Coordinates of C-alpha atoms in Angstrom, one line a residue:
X1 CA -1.4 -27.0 0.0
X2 CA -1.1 -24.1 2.2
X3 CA -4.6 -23.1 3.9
X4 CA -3.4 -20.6 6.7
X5 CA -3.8 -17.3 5.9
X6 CA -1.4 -15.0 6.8
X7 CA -3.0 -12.3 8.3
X8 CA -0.9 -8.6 8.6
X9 CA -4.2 -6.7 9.8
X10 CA -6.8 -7.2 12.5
X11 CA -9.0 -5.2 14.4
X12 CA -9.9 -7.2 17.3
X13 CA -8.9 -7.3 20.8
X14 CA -9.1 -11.3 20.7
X15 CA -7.0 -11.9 17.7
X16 CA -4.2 -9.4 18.4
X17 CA -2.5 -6.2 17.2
X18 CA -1.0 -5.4 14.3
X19 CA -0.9 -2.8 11.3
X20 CA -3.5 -1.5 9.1
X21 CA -0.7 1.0 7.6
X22 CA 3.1 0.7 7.7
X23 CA 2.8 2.3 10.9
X24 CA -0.4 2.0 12.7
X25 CA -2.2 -1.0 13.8
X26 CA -5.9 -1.3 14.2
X27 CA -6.3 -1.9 18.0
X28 CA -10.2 -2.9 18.5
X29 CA -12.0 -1.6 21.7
X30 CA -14.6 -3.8 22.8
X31 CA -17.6 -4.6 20.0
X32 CA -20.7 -3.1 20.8
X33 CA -24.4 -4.2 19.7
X34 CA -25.3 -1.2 18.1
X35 CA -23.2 -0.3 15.0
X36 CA -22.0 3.7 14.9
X37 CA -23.2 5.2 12.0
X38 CA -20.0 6.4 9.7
X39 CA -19.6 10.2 9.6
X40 CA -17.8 10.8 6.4
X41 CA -19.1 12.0 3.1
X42 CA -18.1 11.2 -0.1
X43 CA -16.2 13.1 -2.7
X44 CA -15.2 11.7 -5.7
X45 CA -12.3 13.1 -8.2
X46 CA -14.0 13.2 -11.8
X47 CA -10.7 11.4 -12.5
X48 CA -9.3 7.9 -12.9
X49 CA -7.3 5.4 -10.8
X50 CA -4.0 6.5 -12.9
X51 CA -4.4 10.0 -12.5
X52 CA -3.0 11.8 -9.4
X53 CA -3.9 14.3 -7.3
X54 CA -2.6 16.5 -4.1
X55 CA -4.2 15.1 -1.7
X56 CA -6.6 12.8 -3.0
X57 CA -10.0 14.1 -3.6
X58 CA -11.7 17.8 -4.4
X59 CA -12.2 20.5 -1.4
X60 CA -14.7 20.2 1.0
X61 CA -18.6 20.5 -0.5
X62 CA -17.4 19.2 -3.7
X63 CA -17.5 16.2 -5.5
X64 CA -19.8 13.9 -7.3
X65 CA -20.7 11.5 -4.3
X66 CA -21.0 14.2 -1.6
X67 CA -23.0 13.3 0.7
X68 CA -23.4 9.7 -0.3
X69 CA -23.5 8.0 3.1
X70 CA -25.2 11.1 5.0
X71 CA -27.6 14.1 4.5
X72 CA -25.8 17.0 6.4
X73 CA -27.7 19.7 6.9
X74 CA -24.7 21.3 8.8
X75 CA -21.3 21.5 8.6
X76 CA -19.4 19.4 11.0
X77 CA -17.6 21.5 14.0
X78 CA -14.7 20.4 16.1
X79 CA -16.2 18.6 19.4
X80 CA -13.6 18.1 22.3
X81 CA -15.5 15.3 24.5
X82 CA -15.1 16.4 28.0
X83 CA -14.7 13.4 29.5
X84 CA -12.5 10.6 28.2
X85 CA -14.0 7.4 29.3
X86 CA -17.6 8.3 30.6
X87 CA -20.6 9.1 27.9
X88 CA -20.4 10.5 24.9
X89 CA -22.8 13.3 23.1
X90 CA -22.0 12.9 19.7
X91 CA -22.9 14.7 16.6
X92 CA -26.2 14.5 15.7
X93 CA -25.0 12.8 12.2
X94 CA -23.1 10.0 13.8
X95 CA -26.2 8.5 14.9
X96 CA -27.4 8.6 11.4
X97 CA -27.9 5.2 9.9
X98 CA -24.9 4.3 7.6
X99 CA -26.4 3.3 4.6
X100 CA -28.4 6.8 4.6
X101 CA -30.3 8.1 1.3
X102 CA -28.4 9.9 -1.5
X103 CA -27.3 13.9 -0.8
X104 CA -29.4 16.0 -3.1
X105 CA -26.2 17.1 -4.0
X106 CA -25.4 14.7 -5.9
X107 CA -24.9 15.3 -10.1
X108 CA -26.8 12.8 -11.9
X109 CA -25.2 13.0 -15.6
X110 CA -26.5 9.8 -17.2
X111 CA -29.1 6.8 -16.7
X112 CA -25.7 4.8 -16.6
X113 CA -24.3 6.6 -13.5
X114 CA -27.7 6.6 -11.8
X115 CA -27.5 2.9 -12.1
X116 CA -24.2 2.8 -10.2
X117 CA -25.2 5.5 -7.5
X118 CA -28.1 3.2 -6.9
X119 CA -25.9 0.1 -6.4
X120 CA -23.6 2.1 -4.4
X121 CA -26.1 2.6 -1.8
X122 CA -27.8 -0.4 -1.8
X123 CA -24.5 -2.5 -1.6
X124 CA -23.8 -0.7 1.5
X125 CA -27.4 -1.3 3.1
X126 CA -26.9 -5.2 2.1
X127 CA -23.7 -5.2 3.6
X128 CA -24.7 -3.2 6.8
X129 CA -27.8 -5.5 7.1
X130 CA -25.5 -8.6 6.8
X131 CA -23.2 -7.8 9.8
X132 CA -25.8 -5.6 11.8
X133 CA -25.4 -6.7 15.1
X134 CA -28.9 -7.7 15.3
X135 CA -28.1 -10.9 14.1
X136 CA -26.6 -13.2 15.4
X137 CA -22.8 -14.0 14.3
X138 CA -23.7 -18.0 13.0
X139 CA -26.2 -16.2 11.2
X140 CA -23.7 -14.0 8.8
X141 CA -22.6 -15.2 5.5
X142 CA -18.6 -14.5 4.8
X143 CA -19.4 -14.8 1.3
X144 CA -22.4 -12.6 1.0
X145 CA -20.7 -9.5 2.8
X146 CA -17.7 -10.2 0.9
X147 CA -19.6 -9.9 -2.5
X148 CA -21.6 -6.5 -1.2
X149 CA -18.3 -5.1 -0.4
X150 CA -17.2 -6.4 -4.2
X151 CA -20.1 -4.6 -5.8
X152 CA -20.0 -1.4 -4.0
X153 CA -16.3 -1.2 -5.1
X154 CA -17.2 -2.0 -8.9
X155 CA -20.0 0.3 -9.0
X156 CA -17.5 2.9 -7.9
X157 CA -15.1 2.3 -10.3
X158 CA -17.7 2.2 -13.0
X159 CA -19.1 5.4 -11.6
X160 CA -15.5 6.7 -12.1
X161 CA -15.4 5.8 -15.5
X162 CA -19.0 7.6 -16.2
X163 CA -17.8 10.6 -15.3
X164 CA -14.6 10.8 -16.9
X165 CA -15.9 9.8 -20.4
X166 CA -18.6 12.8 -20.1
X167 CA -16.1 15.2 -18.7
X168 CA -14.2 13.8 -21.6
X169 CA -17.1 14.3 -23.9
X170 CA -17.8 17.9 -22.6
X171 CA -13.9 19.1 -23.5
X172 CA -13.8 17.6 -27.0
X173 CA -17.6 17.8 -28.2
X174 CA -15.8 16.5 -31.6
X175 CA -14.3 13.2 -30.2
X176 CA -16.8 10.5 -30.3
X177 CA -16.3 8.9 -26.6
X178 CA -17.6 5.3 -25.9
X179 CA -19.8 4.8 -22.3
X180 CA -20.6 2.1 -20.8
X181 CA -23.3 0.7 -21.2
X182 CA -24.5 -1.8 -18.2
X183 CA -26.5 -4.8 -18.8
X184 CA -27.5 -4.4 -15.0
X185 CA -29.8 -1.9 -13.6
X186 CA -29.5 -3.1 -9.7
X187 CA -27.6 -4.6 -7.0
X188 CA -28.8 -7.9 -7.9
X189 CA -28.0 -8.0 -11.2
X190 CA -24.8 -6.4 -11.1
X191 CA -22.0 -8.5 -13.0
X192 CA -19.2 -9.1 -11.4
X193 CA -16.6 -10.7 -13.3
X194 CA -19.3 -12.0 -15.4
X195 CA -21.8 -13.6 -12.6
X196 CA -24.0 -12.0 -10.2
X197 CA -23.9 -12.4 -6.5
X198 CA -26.6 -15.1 -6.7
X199 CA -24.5 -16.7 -9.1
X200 CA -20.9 -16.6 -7.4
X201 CA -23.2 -18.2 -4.2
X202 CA -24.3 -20.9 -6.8
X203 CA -20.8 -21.5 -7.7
X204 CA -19.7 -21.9 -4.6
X205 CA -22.6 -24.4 -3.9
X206 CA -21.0 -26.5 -7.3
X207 CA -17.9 -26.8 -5.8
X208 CA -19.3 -28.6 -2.1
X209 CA -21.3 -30.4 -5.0
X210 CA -18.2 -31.7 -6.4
X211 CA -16.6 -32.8 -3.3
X212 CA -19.6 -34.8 -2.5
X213 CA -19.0 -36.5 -6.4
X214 CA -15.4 -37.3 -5.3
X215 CA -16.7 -38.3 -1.3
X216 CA -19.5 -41.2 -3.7
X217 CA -16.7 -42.2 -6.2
X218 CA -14.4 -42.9 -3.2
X219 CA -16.8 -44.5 -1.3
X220 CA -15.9 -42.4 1.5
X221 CA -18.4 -42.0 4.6
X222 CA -18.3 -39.4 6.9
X223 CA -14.1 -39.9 7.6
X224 CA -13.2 -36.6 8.9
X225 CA -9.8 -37.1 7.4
X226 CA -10.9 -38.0 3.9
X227 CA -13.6 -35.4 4.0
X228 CA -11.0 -32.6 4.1
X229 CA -8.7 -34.5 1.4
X230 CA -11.7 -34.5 -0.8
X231 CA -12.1 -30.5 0.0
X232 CA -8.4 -30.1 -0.6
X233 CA -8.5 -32.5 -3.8
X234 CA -11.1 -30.7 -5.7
X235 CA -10.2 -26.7 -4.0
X236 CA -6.4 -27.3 -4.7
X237 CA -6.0 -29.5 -7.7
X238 CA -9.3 -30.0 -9.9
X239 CA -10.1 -26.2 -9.2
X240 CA -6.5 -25.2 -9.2
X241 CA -6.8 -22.2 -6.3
X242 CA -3.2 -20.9 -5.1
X243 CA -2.2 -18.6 -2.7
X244 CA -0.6 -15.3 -3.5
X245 CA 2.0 -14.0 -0.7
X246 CA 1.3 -10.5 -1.4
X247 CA -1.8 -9.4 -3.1
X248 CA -0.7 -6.6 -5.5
X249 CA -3.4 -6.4 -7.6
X250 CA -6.6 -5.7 -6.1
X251 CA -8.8 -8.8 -8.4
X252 CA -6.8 -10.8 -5.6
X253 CA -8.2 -9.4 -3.1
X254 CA -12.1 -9.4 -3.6
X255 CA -14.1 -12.5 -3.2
X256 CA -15.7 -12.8 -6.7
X257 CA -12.4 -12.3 -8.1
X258 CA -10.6 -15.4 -6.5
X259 CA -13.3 -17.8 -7.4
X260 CA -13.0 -16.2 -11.1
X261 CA -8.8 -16.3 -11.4
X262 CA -8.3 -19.2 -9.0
X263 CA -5.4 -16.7 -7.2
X264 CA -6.0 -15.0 -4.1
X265 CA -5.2 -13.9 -0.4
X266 CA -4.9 -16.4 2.0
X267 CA -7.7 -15.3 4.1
X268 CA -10.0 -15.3 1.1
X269 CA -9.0 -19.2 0.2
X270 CA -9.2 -19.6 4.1
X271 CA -13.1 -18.4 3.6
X272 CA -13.9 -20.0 0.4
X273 CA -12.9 -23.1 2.1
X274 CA -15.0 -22.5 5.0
X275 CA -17.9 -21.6 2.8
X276 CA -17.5 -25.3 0.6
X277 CA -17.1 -26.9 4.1
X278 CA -20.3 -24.9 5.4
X279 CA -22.2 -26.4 2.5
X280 CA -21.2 -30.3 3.3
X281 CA -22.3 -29.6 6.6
X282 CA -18.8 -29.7 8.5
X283 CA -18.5 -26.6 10.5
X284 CA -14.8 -25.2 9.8
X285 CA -13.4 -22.6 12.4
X286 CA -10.4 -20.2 12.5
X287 CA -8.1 -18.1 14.8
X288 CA -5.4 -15.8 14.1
X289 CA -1.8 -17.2 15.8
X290 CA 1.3 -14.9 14.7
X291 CA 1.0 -13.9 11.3
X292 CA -1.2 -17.0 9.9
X293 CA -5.0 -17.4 10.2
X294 CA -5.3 -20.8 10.9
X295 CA -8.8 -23.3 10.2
X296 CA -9.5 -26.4 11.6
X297 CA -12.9 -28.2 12.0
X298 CA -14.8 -28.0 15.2
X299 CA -14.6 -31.2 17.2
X300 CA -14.8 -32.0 21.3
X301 CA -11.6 -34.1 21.0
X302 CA -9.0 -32.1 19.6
X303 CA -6.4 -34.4 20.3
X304 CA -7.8 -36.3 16.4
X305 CA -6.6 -33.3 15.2
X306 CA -2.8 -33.8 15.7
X307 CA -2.8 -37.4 15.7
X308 CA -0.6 -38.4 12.2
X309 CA -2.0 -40.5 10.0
X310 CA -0.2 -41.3 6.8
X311 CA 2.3 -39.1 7.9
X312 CA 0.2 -35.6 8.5
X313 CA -2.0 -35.1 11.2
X314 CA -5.1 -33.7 10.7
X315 CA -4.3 -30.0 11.2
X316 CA -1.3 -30.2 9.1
X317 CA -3.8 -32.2 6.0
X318 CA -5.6 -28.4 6.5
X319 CA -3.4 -25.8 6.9
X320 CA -0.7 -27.1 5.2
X321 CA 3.6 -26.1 5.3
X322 CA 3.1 -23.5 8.3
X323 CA 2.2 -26.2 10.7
X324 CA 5.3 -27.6 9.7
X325 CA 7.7 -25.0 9.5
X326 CA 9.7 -24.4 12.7
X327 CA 9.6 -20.9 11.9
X328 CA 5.9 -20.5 12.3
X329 CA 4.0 -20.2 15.5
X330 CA 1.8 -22.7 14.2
X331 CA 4.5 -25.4 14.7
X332 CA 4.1 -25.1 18.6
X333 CA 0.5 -25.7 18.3
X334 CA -0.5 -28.4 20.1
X335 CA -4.5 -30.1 21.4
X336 CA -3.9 -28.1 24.8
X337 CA -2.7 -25.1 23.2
X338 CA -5.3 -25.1 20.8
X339 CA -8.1 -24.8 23.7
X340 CA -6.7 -21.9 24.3
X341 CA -7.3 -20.0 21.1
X342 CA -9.8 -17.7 20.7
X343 CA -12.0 -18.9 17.4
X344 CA -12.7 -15.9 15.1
X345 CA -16.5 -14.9 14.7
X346 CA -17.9 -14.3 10.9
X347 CA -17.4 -10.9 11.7
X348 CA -13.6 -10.7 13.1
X349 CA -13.0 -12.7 9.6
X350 CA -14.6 -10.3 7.7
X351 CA -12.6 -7.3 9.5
X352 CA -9.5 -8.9 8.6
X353 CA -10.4 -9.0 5.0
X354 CA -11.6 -5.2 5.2
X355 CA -8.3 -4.6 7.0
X356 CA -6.4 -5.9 4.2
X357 CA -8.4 -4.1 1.6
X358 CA -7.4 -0.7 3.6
X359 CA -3.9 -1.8 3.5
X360 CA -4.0 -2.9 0.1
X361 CA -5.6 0.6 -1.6
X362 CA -3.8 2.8 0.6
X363 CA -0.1 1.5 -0.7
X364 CA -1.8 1.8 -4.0
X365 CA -2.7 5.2 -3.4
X366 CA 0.6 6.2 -1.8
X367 CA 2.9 4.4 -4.0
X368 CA 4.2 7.5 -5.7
X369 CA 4.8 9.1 -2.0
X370 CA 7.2 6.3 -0.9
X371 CA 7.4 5.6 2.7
X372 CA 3.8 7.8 3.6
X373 CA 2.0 6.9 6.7
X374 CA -1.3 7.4 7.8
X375 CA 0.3 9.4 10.5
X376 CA 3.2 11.1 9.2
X377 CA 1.2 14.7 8.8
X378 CA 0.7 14.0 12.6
X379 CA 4.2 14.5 14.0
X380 CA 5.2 17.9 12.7
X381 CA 2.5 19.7 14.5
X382 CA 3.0 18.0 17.7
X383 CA 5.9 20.1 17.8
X384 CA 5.2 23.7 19.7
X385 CA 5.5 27.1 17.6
X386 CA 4.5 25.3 14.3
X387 CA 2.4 27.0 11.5
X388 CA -0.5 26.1 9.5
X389 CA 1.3 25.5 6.4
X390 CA 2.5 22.5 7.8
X391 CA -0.4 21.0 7.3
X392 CA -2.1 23.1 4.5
X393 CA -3.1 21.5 1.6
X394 CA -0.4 22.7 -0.6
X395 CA 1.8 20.7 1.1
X396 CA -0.5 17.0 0.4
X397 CA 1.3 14.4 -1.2
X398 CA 1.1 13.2 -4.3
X399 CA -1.9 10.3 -4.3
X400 CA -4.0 8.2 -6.6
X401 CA -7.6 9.8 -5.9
X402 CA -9.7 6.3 -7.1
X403 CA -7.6 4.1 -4.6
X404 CA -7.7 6.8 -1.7
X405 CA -11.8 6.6 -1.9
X406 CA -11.4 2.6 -2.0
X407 CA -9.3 2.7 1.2
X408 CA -11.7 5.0 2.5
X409 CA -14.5 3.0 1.6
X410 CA -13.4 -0.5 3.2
X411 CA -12.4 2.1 6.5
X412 CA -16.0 3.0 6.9
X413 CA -17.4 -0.5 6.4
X414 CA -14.8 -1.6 8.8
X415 CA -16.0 1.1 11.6
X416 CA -19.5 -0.4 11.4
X417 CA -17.9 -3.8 13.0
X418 CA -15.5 -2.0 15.3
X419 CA -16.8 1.8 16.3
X420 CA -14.8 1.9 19.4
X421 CA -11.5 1.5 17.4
X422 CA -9.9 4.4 18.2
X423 CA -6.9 3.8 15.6
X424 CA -8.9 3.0 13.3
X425 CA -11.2 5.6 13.6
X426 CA -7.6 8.3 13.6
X427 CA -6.3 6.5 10.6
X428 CA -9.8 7.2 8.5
X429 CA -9.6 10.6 10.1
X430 CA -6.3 11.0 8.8
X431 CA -7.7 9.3 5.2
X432 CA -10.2 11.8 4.9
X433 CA -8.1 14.1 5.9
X434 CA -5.5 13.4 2.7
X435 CA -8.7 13.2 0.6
X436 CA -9.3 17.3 1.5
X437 CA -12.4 16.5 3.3
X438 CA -11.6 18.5 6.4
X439 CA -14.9 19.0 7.9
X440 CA -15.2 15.6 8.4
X441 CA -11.6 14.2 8.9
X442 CA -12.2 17.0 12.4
X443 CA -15.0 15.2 13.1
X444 CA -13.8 12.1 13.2
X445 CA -10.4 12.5 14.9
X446 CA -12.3 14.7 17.7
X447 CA -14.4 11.6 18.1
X448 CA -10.9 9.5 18.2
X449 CA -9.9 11.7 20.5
X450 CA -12.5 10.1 23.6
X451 CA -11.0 6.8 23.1
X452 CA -7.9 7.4 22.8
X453 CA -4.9 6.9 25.4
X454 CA -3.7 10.6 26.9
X455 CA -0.2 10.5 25.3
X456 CA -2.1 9.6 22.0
X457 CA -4.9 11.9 22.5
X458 CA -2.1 15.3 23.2
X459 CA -0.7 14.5 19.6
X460 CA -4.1 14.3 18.0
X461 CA -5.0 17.6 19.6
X462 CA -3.3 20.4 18.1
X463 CA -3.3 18.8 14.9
X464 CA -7.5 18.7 15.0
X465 CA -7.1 22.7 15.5
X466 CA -5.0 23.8 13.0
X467 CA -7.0 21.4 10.7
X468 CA -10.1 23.1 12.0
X469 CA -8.5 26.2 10.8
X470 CA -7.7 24.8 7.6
X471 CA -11.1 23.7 7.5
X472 CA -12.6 27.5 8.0
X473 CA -9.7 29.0 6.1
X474 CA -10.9 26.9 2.7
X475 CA -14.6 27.8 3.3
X476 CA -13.3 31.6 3.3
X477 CA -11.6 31.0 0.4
X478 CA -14.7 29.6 -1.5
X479 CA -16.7 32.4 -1.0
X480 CA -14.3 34.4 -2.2
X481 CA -11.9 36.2 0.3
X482 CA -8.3 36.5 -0.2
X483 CA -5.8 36.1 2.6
X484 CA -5.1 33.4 5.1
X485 CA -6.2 32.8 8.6
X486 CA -3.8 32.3 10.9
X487 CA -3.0 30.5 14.4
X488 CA -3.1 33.1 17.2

């Protein structure tokens, strides 16, 4: 059984570079002990997941969820750090706590929607609290932050849903339109998949519990070996868990979802097993080599690890064909090569799976714009004597609102771990920027603009004015004046 999780994304300078987009890779600048506060607001469509909109989301000041992760009391302006690598004065807001009260602008139509605005913000508290740098990184649960990112996500889509069947309701009065109604009225509560959080931990507690039946029936000790055959025995054949090579539905991709189905991304059976492992007190660890996430259990003498028994060594019993196949970089491994790895921390692993969310909505979101990249709106205007309307709105692709936000989403949990990512932080610029939020995709990329290199920093440039422009041209619009502005 395959354990190593092949890993496309990853946002850390330790475990290498690769893509968060077709075309960008998230490239992490050093983690810092103070998480920067996300600077976005949110704006949510009125509209389903299979509905499509230029562009994403509603114009700037709009939108259900404005607001949701910060009180503005001003609009954000274009900031061009003077210096590249020496301090920073950043905009007030971005020292704002990222898990900030509800905007009073937001529309409260039901007691149902209420109930998911509530466990919006609290799932993003809980998961801020979980990673806060504050704590220590032994001290983090995988599975925990995994399930507050689950929940916020659900109480989005179910917020979604609120508001289309009352917009719904409000067109045709004569239509009788079914809400939901939730049997949940808090974070804690919340079902997911039919279980709570408390009770996915639970479930994840009954499966260390029956390893330790098959370890007593067995008669097996404290074998290393036969430990991890147990964990494989009952993970791979009694509970049936399989690996997906490409995660196209998002259920696959989400914690609670996995342990529901039994089918999920490798880095999620990769945590699930560490979790089980956790519980039997057998501390499992993981680094990212090529494209595979590999685990292995912590031990001074790695040299047990690659001795065969039976015919497998110990590595291979865990990680399965990849060790094995010549074509992996995992076949090269070896005890003194493996010294040499540097172990993911709770929090890289959780980045990779936030990475992978990101990936994962934005192709959803794109799908019908074959071929888009995060950057692609960049290039154009990096070209001298080009006009606004090449990046005016009218020109947006055509993208799935629902899984835009949902990229956006896992972006800005993903900035909490690594602020200093300066692609990261462009390719959420660039998100927010498809989602007509141009106040703060300025913001943002002006900020992306101190950390990034110079050649990258001279593309990002005149695209942040024109979009400032754009910005100011849509606020004249609102109030009511005709005409453009134009680039002088």
């Amino acid at each position: 059984m395959i354990l190593a999780a092949s890993v496309p994304l990853l946002g850390h300078p330790k475990l290498g570079r690769s893509s968060i987009t077709a075309n960008s890779g998230v490239t992490a600048c050093p983690a810092t002990t103070t998480a920067m506060a996300m600077t976005s607001s949110w704006t949510v469509s009125s509209t389903n997941g299979d509905r499509f909109l230029r562009g994403g989301g509603s114009r700037e000041g709009s939108g259900f969820l404005n607001g949701y992760l910060l009180n503005k009391s001003s609009k954000a302006t274009t900031h061009y750090p003077s210096k590249r690598r020496g301090g920073i004065n950043y905009p007030a807001s971005v020292a704002t706590a990222s898990a900030s009260p509800l905007s009073s602008k937001v529309t409260r139509d039901s007691s149902s929607s209420d109930v998911c605005l509530k466990v919006l913000k609290s799932a993003r508290e809980k998961f801020a609290q979980e990673i806060s740098f504050q704590l220590k990184d032994k001290d983090i649960s995988l599975a925990k932050a995994l399930l507050y990112v689950a929940a916020e996500d659900e109480a989005f889509m179910a917020f979604n849903q609120e508001m289309d069947a009352h917009s719904l309701l409000n067109e045709r009065r004569d239509v009788p339109v079914l809400t939901n109604v939730h049997e949940w009225d808090c974070l804690e509560m919340m079902s997911l998949s039919g279980k709570n959080i408390a009770e996915w931990l639970i479930e994840l507690d009954a499966i260390a519990r029956e390893v330790e039946a098959e370890l007593v029936s067995r008669d097996i000790g404290c074998n290393l070996v036969e430990v991890l055959e147990a964990v494989n025995l009952v993970l791979f054949k009694s509970r049936g868990f399989k690996r997906l090579g490409i995660a196209v539905d998002p259920k696959y991709s989400y914690l609670h979802g996995v342990l529901s189905c039994g089918y999920g991304s490798a880095i999620l059976l990769s945590i699930i097993y560490m979790e089980v492992c956790r519980r039997l007190g057998l501390t499992i660890v993981g680094s990212r080599v090529g494209e595979d996430f590999l685990i292995w259990p912590l031990t001074k003498n790695p040299e047990e690890l690659f001795k065969v028994t039976s015919g497998r060594s110990l590595f291979a019993i865990v990680n399965g064909r990849c060790v094995e196949d010549p074509r992996s970089m995992a076949s090269d491994l070896s005890s003194n090569s493996l010294l040499g790895l540097d172990i993911a921390s709770n929090r890289d692993i959780i980045g990779i799976a936030l990475a992978n969310l990101i990936r994962l909505h934005w192709k959803r979101a794109s799908r019908m714009s074959h071929g888009l990249m995060l950057t692609s709106a960049l290039r154009p205007v990096h070209h001298t004597g080009q006009k606004l309307e090449k990046i005016d709105g009218s020109n947006h692709p055509l993208l799935r609102p629902e899984d835009l936000r949902l990229a956006i989403m896992a972006s800005e949990r993903l900035l909490i771990l690594q602020p200093h990512n300066w692609v990261l932080r462009r390719d959420h610029g660039m998100m927010l920027y498809y989602n007509r939020e141009y106040g703060e995709a300025v913001q943002e990329l002006s900020i992306c603009m101190a950390f990034a290199p110079e050649e990258e920093a001279a593309v990002l440039e005149p695209f942040v004015e024109k979009l400032h422009l754009l910005r100011l041209e849509s606020s004249w619009k609102s109030r009511g004046h005709a005409g453009q502005l134009s680039v002088l």
